Tab-separated table of C-alpha atoms in Angstrom:
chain	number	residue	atom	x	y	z
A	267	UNK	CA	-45.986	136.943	-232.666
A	268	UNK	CA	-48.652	135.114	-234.954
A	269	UNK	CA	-49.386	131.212	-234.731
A	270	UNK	CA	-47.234	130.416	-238.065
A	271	UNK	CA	-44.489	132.351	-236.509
A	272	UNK	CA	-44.171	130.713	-233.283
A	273	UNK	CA	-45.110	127.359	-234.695
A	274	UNK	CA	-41.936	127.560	-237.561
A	275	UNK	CA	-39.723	128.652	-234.166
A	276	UNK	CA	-40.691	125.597	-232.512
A	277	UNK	CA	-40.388	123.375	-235.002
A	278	UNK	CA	-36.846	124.720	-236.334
A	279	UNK	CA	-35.530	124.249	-232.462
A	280	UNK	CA	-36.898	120.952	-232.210
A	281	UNK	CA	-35.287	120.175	-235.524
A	282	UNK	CA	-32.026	121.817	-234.565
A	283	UNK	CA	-31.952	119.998	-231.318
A	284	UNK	CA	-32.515	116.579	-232.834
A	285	UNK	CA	-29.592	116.821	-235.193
A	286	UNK	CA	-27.343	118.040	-232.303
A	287	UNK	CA	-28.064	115.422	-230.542
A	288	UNK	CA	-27.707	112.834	-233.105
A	289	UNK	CA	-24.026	114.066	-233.359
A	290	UNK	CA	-23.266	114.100	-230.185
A	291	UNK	CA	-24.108	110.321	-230.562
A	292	UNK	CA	-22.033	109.614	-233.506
A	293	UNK	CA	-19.100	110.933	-231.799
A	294	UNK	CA	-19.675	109.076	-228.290
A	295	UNK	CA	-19.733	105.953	-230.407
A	296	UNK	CA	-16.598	106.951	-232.354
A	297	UNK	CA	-14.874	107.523	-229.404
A	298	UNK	CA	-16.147	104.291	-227.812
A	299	UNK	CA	-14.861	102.663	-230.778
A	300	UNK	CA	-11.268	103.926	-230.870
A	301	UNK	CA	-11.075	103.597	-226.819
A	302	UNK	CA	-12.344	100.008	-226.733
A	303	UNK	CA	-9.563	98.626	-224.876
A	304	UNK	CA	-9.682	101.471	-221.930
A	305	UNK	CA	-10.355	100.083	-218.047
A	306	UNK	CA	-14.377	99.489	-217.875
A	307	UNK	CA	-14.854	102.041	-214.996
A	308	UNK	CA	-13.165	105.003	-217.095
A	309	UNK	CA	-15.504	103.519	-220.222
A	310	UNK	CA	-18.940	103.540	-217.663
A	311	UNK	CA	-17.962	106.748	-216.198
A	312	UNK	CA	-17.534	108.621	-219.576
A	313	UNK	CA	-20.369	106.603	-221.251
A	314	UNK	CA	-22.612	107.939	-217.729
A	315	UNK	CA	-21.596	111.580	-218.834
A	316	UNK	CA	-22.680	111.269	-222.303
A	317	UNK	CA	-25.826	109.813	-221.432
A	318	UNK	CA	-26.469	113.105	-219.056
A	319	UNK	CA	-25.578	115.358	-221.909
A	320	UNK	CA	-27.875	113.623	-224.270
A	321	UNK	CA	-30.449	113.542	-222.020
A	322	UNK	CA	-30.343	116.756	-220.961
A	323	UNK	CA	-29.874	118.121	-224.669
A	324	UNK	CA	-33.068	116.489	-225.374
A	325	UNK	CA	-35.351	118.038	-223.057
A	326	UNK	CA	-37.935	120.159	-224.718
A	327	UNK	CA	-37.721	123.644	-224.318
A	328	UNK	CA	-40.941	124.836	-222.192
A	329	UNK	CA	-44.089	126.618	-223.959
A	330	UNK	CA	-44.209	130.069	-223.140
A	331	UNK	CA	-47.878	131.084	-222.444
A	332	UNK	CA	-48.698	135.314	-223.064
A	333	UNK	CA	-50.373	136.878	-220.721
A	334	UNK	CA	-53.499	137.327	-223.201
A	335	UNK	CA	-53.835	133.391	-224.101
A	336	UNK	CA	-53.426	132.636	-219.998
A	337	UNK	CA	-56.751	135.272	-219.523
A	338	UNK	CA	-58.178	133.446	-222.726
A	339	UNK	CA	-57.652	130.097	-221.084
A	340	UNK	CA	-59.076	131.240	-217.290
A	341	UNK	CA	-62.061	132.533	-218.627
A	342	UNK	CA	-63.216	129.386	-220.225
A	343	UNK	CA	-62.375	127.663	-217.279
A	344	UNK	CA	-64.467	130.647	-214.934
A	345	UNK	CA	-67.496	130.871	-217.219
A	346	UNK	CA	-67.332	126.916	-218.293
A	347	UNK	CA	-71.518	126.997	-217.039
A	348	UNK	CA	-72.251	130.630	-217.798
A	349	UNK	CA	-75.571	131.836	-218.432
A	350	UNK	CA	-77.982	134.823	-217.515
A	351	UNK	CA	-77.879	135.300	-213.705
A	352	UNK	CA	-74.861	132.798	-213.239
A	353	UNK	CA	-72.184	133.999	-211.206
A	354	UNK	CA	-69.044	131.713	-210.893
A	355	UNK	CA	-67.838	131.075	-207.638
A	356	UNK	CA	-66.039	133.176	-205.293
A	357	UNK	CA	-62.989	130.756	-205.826
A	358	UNK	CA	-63.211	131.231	-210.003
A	359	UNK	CA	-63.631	135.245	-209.634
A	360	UNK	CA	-60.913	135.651	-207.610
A	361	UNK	CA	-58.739	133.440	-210.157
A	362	UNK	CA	-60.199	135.423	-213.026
A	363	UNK	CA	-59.201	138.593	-211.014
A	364	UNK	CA	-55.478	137.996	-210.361
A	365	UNK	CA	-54.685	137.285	-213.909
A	366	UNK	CA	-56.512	140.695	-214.932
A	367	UNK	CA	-54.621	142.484	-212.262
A	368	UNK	CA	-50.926	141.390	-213.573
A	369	UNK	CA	-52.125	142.016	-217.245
A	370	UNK	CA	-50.706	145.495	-218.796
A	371	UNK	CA	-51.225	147.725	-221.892
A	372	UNK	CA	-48.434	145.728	-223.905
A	373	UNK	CA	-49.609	142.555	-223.108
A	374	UNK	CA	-52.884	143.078	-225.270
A	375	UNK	CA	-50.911	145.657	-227.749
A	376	UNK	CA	-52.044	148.928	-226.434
A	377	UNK	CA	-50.414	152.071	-226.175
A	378	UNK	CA	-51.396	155.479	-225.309
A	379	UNK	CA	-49.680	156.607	-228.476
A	380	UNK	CA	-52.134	154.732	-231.048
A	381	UNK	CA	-54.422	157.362	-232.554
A	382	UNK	CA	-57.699	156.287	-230.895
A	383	UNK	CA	-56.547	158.113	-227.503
A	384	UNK	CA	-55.490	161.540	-229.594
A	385	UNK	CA	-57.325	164.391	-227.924
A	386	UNK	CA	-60.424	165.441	-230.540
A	387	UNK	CA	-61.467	169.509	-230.532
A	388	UNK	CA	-63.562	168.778	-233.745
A	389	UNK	CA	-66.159	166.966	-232.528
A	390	UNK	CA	-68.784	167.572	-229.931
A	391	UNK	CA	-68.648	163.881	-228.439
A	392	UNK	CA	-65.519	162.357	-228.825
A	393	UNK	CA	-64.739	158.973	-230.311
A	394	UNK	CA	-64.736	155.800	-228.566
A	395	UNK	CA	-62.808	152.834	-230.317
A	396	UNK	CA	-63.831	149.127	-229.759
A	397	UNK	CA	-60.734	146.428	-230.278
A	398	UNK	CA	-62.989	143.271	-230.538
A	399	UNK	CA	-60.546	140.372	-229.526
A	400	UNK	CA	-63.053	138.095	-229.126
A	401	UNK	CA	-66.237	136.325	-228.211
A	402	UNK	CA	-67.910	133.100	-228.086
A	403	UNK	CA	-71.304	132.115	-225.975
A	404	UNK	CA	-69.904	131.887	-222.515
A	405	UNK	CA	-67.904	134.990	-222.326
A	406	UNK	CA	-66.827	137.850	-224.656
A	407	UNK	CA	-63.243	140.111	-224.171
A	408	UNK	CA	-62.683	143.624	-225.866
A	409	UNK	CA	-60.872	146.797	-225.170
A	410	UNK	CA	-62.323	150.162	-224.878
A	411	UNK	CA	-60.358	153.120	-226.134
A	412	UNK	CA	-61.418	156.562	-224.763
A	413	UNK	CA	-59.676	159.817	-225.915
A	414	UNK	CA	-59.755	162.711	-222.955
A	415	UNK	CA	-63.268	163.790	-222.110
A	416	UNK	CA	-64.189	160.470	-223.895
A	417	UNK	CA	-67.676	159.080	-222.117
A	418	UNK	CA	-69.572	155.360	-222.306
A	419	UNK	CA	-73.376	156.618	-221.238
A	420	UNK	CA	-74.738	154.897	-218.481
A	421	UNK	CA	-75.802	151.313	-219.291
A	422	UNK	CA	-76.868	148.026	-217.708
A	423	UNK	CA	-75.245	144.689	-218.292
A	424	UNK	CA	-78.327	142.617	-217.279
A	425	UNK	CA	-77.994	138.708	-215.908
A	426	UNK	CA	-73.783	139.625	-216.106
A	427	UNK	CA	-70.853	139.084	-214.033
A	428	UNK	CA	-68.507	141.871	-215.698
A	429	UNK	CA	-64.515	142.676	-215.034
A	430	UNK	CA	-62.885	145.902	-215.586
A	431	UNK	CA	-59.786	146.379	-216.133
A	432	UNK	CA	-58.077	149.888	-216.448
A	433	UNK	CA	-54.988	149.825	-218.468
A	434	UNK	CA	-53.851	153.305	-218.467
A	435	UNK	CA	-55.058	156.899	-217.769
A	436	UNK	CA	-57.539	158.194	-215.604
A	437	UNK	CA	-60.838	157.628	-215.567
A	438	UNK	CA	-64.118	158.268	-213.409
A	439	UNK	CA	-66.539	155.811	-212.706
A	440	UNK	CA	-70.251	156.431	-211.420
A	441	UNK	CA	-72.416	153.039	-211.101
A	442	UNK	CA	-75.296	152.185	-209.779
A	443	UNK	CA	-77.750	149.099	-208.652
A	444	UNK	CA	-81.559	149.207	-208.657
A	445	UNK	CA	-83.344	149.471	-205.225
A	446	UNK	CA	-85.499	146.623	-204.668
A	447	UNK	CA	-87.415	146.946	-202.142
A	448	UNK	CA	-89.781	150.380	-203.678
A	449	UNK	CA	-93.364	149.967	-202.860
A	450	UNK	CA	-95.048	148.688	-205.894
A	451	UNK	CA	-97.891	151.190	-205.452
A	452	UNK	CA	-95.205	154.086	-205.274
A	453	UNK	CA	-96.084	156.558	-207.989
A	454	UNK	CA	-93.904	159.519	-209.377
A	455	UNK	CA	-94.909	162.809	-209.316
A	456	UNK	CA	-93.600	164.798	-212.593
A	457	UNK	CA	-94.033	167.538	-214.795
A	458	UNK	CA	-94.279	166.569	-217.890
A	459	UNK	CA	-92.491	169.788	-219.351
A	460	UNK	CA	-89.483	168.118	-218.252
A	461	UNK	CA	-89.735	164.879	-219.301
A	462	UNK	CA	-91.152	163.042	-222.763
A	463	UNK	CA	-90.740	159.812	-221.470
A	464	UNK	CA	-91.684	160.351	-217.360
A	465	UNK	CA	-90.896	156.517	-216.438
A	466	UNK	CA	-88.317	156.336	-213.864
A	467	UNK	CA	-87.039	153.990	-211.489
A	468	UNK	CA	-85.166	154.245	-208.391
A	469	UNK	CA	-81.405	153.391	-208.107
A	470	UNK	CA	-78.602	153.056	-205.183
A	471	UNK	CA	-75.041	155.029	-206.070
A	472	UNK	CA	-72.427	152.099	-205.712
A	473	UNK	CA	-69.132	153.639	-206.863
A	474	UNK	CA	-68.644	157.239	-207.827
A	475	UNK	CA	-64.882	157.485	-207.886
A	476	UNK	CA	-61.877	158.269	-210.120
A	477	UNK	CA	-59.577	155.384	-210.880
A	478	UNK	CA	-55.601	155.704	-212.088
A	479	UNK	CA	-53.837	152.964	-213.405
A	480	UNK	CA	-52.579	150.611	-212.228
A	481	UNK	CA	-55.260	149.878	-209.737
A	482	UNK	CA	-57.444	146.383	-209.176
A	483	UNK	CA	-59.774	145.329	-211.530
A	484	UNK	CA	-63.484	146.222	-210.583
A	485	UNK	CA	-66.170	143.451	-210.711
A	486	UNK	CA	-70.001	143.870	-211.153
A	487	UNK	CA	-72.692	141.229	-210.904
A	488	UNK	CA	-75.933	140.694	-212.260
A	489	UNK	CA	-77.638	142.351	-209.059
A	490	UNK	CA	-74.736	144.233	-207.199
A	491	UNK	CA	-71.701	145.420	-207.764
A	492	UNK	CA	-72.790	148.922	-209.642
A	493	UNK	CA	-74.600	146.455	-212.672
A	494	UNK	CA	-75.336	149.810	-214.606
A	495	UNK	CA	-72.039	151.906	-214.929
A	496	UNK	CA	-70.597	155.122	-216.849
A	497	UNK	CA	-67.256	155.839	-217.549
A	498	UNK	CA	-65.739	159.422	-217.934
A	499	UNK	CA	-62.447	159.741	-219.572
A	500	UNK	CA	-59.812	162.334	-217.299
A	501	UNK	CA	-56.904	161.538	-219.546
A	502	UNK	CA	-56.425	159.249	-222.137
A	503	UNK	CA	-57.028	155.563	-221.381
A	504	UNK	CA	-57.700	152.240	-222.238
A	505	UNK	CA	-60.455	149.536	-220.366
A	506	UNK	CA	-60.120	146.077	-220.775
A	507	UNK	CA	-63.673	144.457	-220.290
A	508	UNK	CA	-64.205	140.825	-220.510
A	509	UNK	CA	-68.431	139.845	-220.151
A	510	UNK	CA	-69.582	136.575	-218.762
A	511	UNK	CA	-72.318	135.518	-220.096
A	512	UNK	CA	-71.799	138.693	-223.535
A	513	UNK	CA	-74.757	140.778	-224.646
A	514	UNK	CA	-77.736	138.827	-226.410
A	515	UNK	CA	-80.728	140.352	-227.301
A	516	UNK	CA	-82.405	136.707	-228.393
A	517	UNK	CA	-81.145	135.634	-224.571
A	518	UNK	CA	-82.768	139.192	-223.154
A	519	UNK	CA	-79.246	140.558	-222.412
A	520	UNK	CA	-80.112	143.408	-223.902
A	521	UNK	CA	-77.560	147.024	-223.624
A	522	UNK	CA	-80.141	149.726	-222.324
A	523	UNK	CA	-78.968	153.364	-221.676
A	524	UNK	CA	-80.100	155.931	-219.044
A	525	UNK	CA	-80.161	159.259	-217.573
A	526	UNK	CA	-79.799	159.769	-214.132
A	527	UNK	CA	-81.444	162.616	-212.283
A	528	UNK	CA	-80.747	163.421	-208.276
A	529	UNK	CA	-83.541	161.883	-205.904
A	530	UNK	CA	-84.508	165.684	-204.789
A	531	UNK	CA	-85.844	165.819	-208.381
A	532	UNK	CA	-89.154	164.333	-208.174
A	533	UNK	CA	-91.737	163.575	-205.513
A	534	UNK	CA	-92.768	160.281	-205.278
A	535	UNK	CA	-95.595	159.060	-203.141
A	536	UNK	CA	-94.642	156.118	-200.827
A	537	UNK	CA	-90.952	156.527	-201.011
A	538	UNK	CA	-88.840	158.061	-198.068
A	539	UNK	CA	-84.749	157.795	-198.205
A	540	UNK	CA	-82.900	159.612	-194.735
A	541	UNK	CA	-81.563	162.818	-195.667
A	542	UNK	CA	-78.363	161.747	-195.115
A	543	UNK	CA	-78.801	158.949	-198.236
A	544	UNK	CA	-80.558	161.470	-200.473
A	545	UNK	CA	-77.165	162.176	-202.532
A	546	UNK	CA	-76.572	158.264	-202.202
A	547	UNK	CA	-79.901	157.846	-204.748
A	548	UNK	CA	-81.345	158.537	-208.060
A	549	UNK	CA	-83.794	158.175	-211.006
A	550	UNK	CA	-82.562	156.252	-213.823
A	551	UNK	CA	-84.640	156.373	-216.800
A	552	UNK	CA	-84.421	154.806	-220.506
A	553	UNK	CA	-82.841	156.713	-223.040
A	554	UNK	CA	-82.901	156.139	-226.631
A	555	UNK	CA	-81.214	159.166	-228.025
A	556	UNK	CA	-77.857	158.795	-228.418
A	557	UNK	CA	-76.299	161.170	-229.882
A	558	UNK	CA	-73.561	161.729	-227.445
A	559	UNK	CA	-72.086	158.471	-228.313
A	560	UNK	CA	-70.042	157.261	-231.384
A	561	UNK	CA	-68.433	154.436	-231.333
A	562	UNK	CA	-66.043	152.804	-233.860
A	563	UNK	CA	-64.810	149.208	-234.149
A	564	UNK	CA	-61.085	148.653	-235.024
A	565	UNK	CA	-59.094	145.332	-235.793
A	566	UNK	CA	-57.288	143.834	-232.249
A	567	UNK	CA	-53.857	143.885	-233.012
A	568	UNK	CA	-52.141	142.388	-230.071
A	569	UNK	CA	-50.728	138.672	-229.517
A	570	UNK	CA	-53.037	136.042	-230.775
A	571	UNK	CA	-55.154	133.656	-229.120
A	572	UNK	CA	-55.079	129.942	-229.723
A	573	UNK	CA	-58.807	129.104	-229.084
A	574	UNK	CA	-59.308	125.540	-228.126
């Protein structure tokens, strides 16, 4: 329901109210008038009931906040001194969790039905659709539509505290976190055949799971969490992502891509991982080509937020 909508509601039952209640006075003093000469208790006791009715007639009827304007309103409040590296508080994510958690498909006017999450045989990468709700300089929110086999490359969200929430669907995540402690002297050993771009960098596997809805929103941070993430579409499904601080290439939050290739891959002087953690690791390197993603925008069509 739109702003005007809601707004002519409230004022026609505050309007409706008021004239109720102004007859409801007109006929207590009518019928104090004609019953002037009654016994005073009878006249305090019935006066005493009107007065309740009236009172109670006049209460306003309470604001009903959607689900979409409360996540609106907690994210302010959670990213209120957001910036590159800032993480809130452990008391502010876990209040920015639980209201993702209860949120659902309707509440942010989704459905698995809407043509973005049609299965595509035409093309060789399928479509992903954006629904931009909105974004500001502390924190952006937006919904990710992914038809089946739909995939989001592997990407970073640098100096961000990012939630995920899965609406519907299936979906498989694989993320990963940058090992920090490599020998700066370490040096790769590739053959360039395989390769045009031979910089790599070594990363930790954080998550590489499949996720149903509903489950619990998943959290990254700017240096744990799974910071650089993929998403592979099983079924049809719908992630709701809200970014704290959003992407900024003039603050250096910059969206890279990757590859990923297993740690057996390469030699590299001066690194050693246990056998046992070899599967655990990989090489991420930049991408630029992108050709296995398209992605198109379309208008957010759910309940709208009052931005204040």
């Amino acid at each position: 329901m739109g702003r005007a909508t809601l707004a002519n509601i409230k004022g026609k039952g505050f309007s409706e109210l008021a004239k109720e209640v102004k007859t409801i006075s007109e006929d207590t003093n009518k019928v104090s008038n004609t019953n002037k000469n009654r016994n005073t208790t009878s006249s305090d006791s019935s006066g005493k009931k009107n007065r309740r009715r009236t009172r109670k007639m006049m209460m306003p009827t309470a604001v009903v906040v959607s689900p979409v304007q409360r996540l609106y309103d907690t994210c302010k409040d959670v990213f209120a001194l957001s910036g590159t590296g800032i993480v809130p508080n452990r008391d502010k994510i876990e209040q920015l969790r639980a209201v993702l958690d209860k949120i659902l498909p309707e509440d942010v006017g989704v459905t698995p039905k809407m043509p973005f999450f049609k299965r595509q045989v035409t093309q060789p990468a399928p479509t992903i659709t954006y629904l931009h709700i909105l974004q500001c300089e502390k924190f952006s929110m937006g919904i990710f539509c992914l038809p089946p086999s739909g995939v989001i490359p592997l990407h970073n969200h640098p100096g961000m505290t990012v939630f995920s929430k899965l609406l519907f669907g299936t979906v498989h995540i694989k993320s990963y976190d940058w090992v920090v402690d490599v020998p700066p002297n370490a040096s790769v050993v590739v053959n360039p055949s395989q390769m045009q771009h031979p910089e790599v960098r070594l990363a930790e596997v954080k998550v590489d799971s499949y996720f149903t809805a509903p489950c619990n929103t998943s959290i990254l941070y700017p240096a744990d969490g799974g910071n650089m993430h993929c998403f592979t579409a099983v079924t049809a499904c719908a992630v709701l992502d809200v970014l704290g601080p959003p992407y900024s290439d003039p603050d250096g939050r910059h969206c890279t891509y990757y590859l990923d290739y297993p740690f057996t891959k390469f030699s590299v002087d001066g690194v050693t991982v246990p056998e046992e953690e070899k599967d655990k690791h990989a090489w991420l390197q930049e991408r630029e080509n992108l050709e296995d993603l398209v992605v198109d925008g379309a208008p957010y069509t759910g309940p709208e937020i009052v931005e204040n």
